[in-house]
Coordinates of C-alpha atoms in Angstrom, one line a residue:
M127 CA -12.6 6.0 -11.5
R128 CA -9.2 5.6 -13.5
I129 CA -6.3 6.7 -11.4
R130 CA -3.6 9.0 -13.3
A131 CA -2.3 6.0 -15.3
L132 CA -4.6 6.8 -18.2
V133 CA -5.1 10.1 -20.1
V134 CA -6.8 11.4 -23.3
A135 CA -4.2 12.4 -25.9
T136 CA -5.0 13.4 -29.5
G137 CA -8.1 11.4 -29.6
A138 CA -6.9 8.1 -28.4
V139 CA -6.5 6.6 -24.7
A140 CA -2.8 6.1 -24.2
L141 CA -1.1 5.0 -20.7
S142 CA 0.8 8.2 -19.6
A143 CA 3.5 6.4 -17.9
L144 CA 4.2 4.4 -21.1
A145 CA 3.2 6.8 -23.8
V146 CA 6.2 8.0 -26.1
P147 CA 6.5 9.8 -29.4
A148 CA 4.4 8.6 -32.0
A149 CA 7.0 9.4 -34.6
Q150 CA 9.5 6.7 -34.0
A151 CA 9.6 3.6 -36.0
A152 CA 8.0 0.5 -34.5
P153 CA 5.5 -1.9 -34.9
T154 CA 1.8 -1.0 -34.5
T155 CA 1.2 -3.7 -32.2
A156 CA 3.1 -6.1 -29.6
P157 CA 1.9 -9.5 -30.6
G158 CA 3.0 -12.3 -28.8
V159 CA 4.4 -10.4 -25.4
T160 CA 3.6 -11.8 -22.2
F161 CA 4.5 -11.2 -18.5
S162 CA 5.4 -13.2 -15.5
Q163 CA 6.9 -13.3 -12.2
V164 CA 5.7 -9.7 -11.5
K165 CA 6.5 -8.7 -7.8
I166 CA 5.4 -5.4 -6.4
N167 CA 7.1 -4.0 -3.3
A168 CA 8.7 -7.5 -2.6
G169 CA 5.1 -8.8 -2.2
K170 CA 4.3 -6.8 0.9
A171 CA 1.4 -4.5 1.1
V172 CA 2.0 -0.9 0.2
V173 CA 1.3 1.4 3.1
V174 CA 0.2 5.2 2.3
G175 CA -0.2 8.0 4.7
P176 CA -2.6 10.9 4.4
T177 CA -0.4 13.2 2.2
A178 CA 3.2 11.9 1.0
K179 CA 3.8 10.1 -2.2
V180 CA 4.7 6.4 -1.8
T181 CA 7.3 4.9 -4.6
V182 CA 7.8 1.3 -4.4
N183 CA 9.9 -1.1 -6.8
A184 CA 8.8 -3.7 -9.0
T185 CA 10.2 -6.4 -10.9
Y186 CA 8.9 -8.5 -13.7
T187 CA 10.1 -10.7 -16.7
V188 CA 9.0 -10.1 -20.3
T189 CA 8.9 -12.9 -22.9
K190 CA 8.7 -11.8 -26.5
P191 CA 8.9 -12.9 -30.0
A192 CA 12.8 -13.3 -31.1
N193 CA 11.8 -11.1 -34.0
L194 CA 10.4 -8.3 -31.7
N195 CA 12.9 -5.4 -31.1
A196 CA 12.9 -4.8 -27.5
A197 CA 13.6 -1.3 -27.9
S198 CA 10.3 -0.9 -30.0
I199 CA 7.9 -1.5 -27.0
D200 CA 7.6 0.3 -23.5
T201 CA 6.3 -1.9 -20.9
G202 CA 5.1 -1.5 -17.0
P203 CA 3.3 -3.5 -14.2
L204 CA 0.0 -1.8 -13.2
L205 CA -2.4 -2.5 -10.2
Y206 CA -5.9 -2.7 -11.2
R207 CA -9.2 -3.2 -9.5
G208 CA -11.9 -5.1 -11.6
T209 CA -12.4 -8.0 -13.5
Q210 CA -9.8 -7.4 -15.8
L211 CA -7.2 -4.8 -16.7
N212 CA -8.5 -2.6 -19.4
A213 CA -9.1 1.1 -19.9
Q214 CA -12.0 1.2 -18.0
A215 CA -10.5 -0.4 -14.7
D216 CA -9.0 1.7 -11.9
I217 CA -5.4 1.6 -12.5
I218 CA -2.1 2.5 -10.8
G219 CA 1.0 2.7 -12.6
G220 CA 4.3 4.0 -12.6
D221 CA 5.5 7.6 -14.0
D222 CA 8.1 5.8 -16.2
P223 CA 7.9 2.8 -18.0
G224 CA 10.2 -0.3 -17.1
V225 CA 13.9 -0.8 -17.6
C226 CA 14.8 -4.1 -19.2
S227 CA 17.6 -6.2 -19.9
A228 CA 18.0 -9.2 -22.3
V229 CA 18.4 -12.8 -20.7
S230 CA 18.1 -13.9 -24.3
T231 CA 16.4 -13.2 -27.4
T232 CA 13.0 -13.9 -26.1
V233 CA 13.4 -13.0 -22.3
L234 CA 13.9 -9.6 -20.6
H235 CA 14.3 -9.1 -16.8
C236 CA 12.7 -5.8 -15.9
T237 CA 12.5 -3.5 -12.9
A238 CA 10.0 -0.5 -12.4
K239 CA 8.7 2.1 -9.6
I240 CA 5.1 2.5 -9.1
Q241 CA 4.0 6.0 -7.3
F242 CA 1.1 6.1 -4.9
R243 CA -0.3 9.4 -4.3
P244 CA -3.1 10.3 -1.6
V245 CA -3.3 13.9 -2.9
G246 CA -4.1 14.4 -6.4
S247 CA -3.1 17.1 -8.8
D248 CA -4.2 18.5 -12.4
E249 CA -1.9 15.4 -13.8
Y250 CA -2.5 12.8 -11.2
E251 CA -5.9 11.6 -9.4
G252 CA -5.3 10.8 -5.5
L253 CA -6.4 7.6 -4.1
A254 CA -9.6 7.6 -2.0
N255 CA -10.6 5.8 1.0
T256 CA -12.8 3.3 -0.8
Q257 CA -9.9 2.1 -2.8
A258 CA -7.9 0.7 0.3
G259 CA -7.7 -2.9 0.2
A260 CA -7.0 -5.6 -2.5
W261 CA -5.7 -4.7 -5.7
K262 CA -5.1 -7.1 -8.7
V263 CA -1.4 -7.1 -10.6
G264 CA -1.4 -6.6 -14.2
A265 CA 1.1 -5.6 -16.9
L266 CA 1.1 -3.4 -20.1
A267 CA 3.3 -3.5 -23.4
V268 CA 2.7 -0.4 -25.8
P269 CA 4.6 0.0 -29.2
R270 CA 6.5 3.2 -29.4
N271 CA 4.2 4.3 -32.3
A272 CA 1.0 3.3 -30.4
T273 CA -2.0 5.3 -31.9
G274 CA -5.0 3.7 -29.7
L275 CA -6.0 1.3 -27.2
G276 CA -6.3 -1.8 -29.9
D277 CA -2.2 -1.4 -30.1
F278 CA -2.0 -2.4 -26.7
T279 CA -1.1 -5.8 -25.1
W280 CA -2.9 -5.8 -21.7
Q281 CA -2.4 -8.9 -19.4
S282 CA -4.4 -9.7 -16.3
N283 CA -4.3 -11.7 -13.1
L284 CA -0.6 -11.8 -12.3
G285 CA -0.9 -11.7 -8.6
A286 CA -2.6 -9.3 -5.9
I287 CA -1.5 -6.9 -3.2
N288 CA -3.2 -4.7 -0.8
V289 CA -2.8 -0.9 -0.7
Q290 CA -3.5 0.2 2.8
R291 CA -4.3 3.3 4.9
Q292 CA -1.5 3.9 7.3
A293 CA -2.2 3.7 11.0
K294 CA -1.1 5.2 14.4
L295 CA -1.5 3.9 17.9
T296 CA -0.7 5.4 21.2
V297 CA -0.9 4.4 24.7
N298 CA -1.0 6.2 28.2
A299 CA -1.1 4.4 31.5
A300 CA -2.0 6.6 34.5
P301 CA -1.3 7.4 37.3
E302 CA 2.5 7.1 37.7
P303 CA 3.8 6.1 40.0
V304 CA 1.2 3.9 41.2
K305 CA 0.6 1.8 44.4
K306 CA 0.7 -2.0 44.1
G307 CA -2.9 -3.2 44.1
K308 CA -4.2 0.3 42.8
T309 CA -6.0 0.7 39.4
L310 CA -4.2 1.7 36.4
T311 CA -6.1 3.4 33.6
V312 CA -4.7 2.7 30.2
T313 CA -5.7 5.2 27.5
G314 CA -4.7 5.3 23.8
A315 CA -6.1 5.7 20.1
L316 CA -6.0 4.1 17.1
T317 CA -6.1 6.4 13.7
R318 CA -5.3 5.8 10.3
A319 CA -4.9 7.8 6.9
N320 CA -7.9 9.5 5.6
W321 CA -7.2 9.8 2.0
D322 CA -10.3 12.0 1.5
T323 CA -9.5 14.6 4.1
H324 CA -5.4 14.1 3.9
K325 CA -5.4 13.8 7.8
Y326 CA -5.4 11.0 10.4
A327 CA -8.8 10.1 11.6
G328 CA -10.0 7.4 14.4
Y329 CA -10.5 4.1 13.3
S330 CA -13.9 2.9 15.1
A331 CA -15.2 -1.0 16.3
Q332 CA -11.5 -2.3 16.3
S333 CA -10.1 -4.9 18.4
V334 CA -7.0 -4.3 20.3
Q335 CA -5.1 -5.9 22.6
L336 CA -3.4 -4.6 25.6
Q337 CA -0.2 -6.3 26.6
F338 CA 2.0 -6.1 29.6
R339 CA 6.0 -6.6 29.8
K340 CA 7.5 -7.3 33.1
S341 CA 10.6 -5.1 33.8
G342 CA 13.6 -7.0 32.9
S343 CA 11.7 -9.3 30.7
S344 CA 11.9 -9.0 26.8
A345 CA 8.2 -10.8 25.9
Y346 CA 4.9 -9.2 26.0
S347 CA 1.7 -11.0 27.2
T348 CA -1.9 -10.0 26.5
V349 CA -3.8 -8.7 29.3
K350 CA -7.2 -8.0 27.6
T351 CA -8.8 -7.3 24.5
V352 CA -10.5 -3.7 24.0
K353 CA -12.4 -2.2 21.0
T354 CA -12.0 1.2 20.0
G355 CA -15.2 3.8 20.2
S356 CA -16.1 5.9 17.5
T357 CA -13.4 8.2 17.3
G358 CA -11.1 5.4 17.8
A359 CA -10.4 6.1 21.4
L360 CA -9.4 3.3 23.7
K361 CA -9.7 3.2 27.5
T362 CA -9.7 0.4 30.1
T363 CA -8.4 -0.3 33.7
V364 CA -6.1 -2.9 35.2
T365 CA -4.7 -3.6 38.7
A366 CA -1.1 -2.7 39.2
S367 CA 1.2 -5.4 40.3
V368 CA 4.9 -4.9 39.2
D369 CA 7.1 -2.7 37.4
G370 CA 6.8 -2.8 33.6
Y371 CA 5.4 -1.8 30.3
Y372 CA 2.0 -1.6 28.7
R373 CA 1.4 -1.3 24.9
F374 CA -1.7 -1.3 22.7
V375 CA -1.6 -3.9 19.7
F376 CA -3.8 -3.7 16.5
A377 CA -3.6 -7.1 14.6
G378 CA -4.5 -5.0 11.3
T379 CA -7.1 -5.5 8.5
S380 CA -7.1 -5.8 4.7
T381 CA -6.9 -2.1 4.4
T382 CA -5.1 -1.2 7.4
P383 CA -1.7 -2.5 8.6
A384 CA -0.9 -4.1 11.9
V385 CA 0.6 -1.4 14.3
S386 CA 1.8 -1.4 18.0
A387 CA 2.3 1.6 20.4
A388 CA 5.7 2.3 22.3
G389 CA 5.6 0.6 25.7
D390 CA 4.7 3.0 28.6
F391 CA 6.8 2.3 31.7
V392 CA 4.5 2.2 34.8
D393 CA 6.7 2.4 38.2
V394 CA 4.7 0.2 40.8
R395 CA 5.4 1.0 44.6

């Protein structure tokens, strides 16, 4: 499935984020244009919740022939899945072309924004759960009078980045207060954004650490590791010893970021 970046117009496939009126005078191709130093979201994973659009910044460098007018082309970074960036790949791109400034007659430094939409619309397709994880980074140059894919300059394999489903983690230790030496039951849940239903859903069969911080201390230590159930639920027991805070900590996966629950204070008497 192609994600929102590609549209069909006037019989030719064009990148919606970079498409401009064909009436402007410009070369019919963008020969010799190359991309380098492409960085999406400062190199960090992009984390997307169940409904809200997420916009991240991108920076990149364009190298072009000295005789190619920078104003005659639009450029932008893209994320894609597949062996190479092309019209058949799954693609995520920006709603607008990048903004570039000339460093020399051949080098441009550019910035752009890329939008990630978990909810689709008539114009854009939304993300699907199966698309969480690793994406490759590429870029595209489009002459302003482009009439078809043959006019485009695609460049693949410019890096990689993860697009992840936002996670939540809760904790509750009970009873409170508790007598020293008695059993505490610690419960919680690990959930993450479901891009198919646009809600949060349990993340099952995941290892989560139960950690404890003694009152007056600034450091947590791991007490044990617990696995989430089929609905993402967590439940375990510990012996109460001193006042302090319990929390669950999830290390994250390629599809889901790390997350920690806020500490739950337990008064031991």
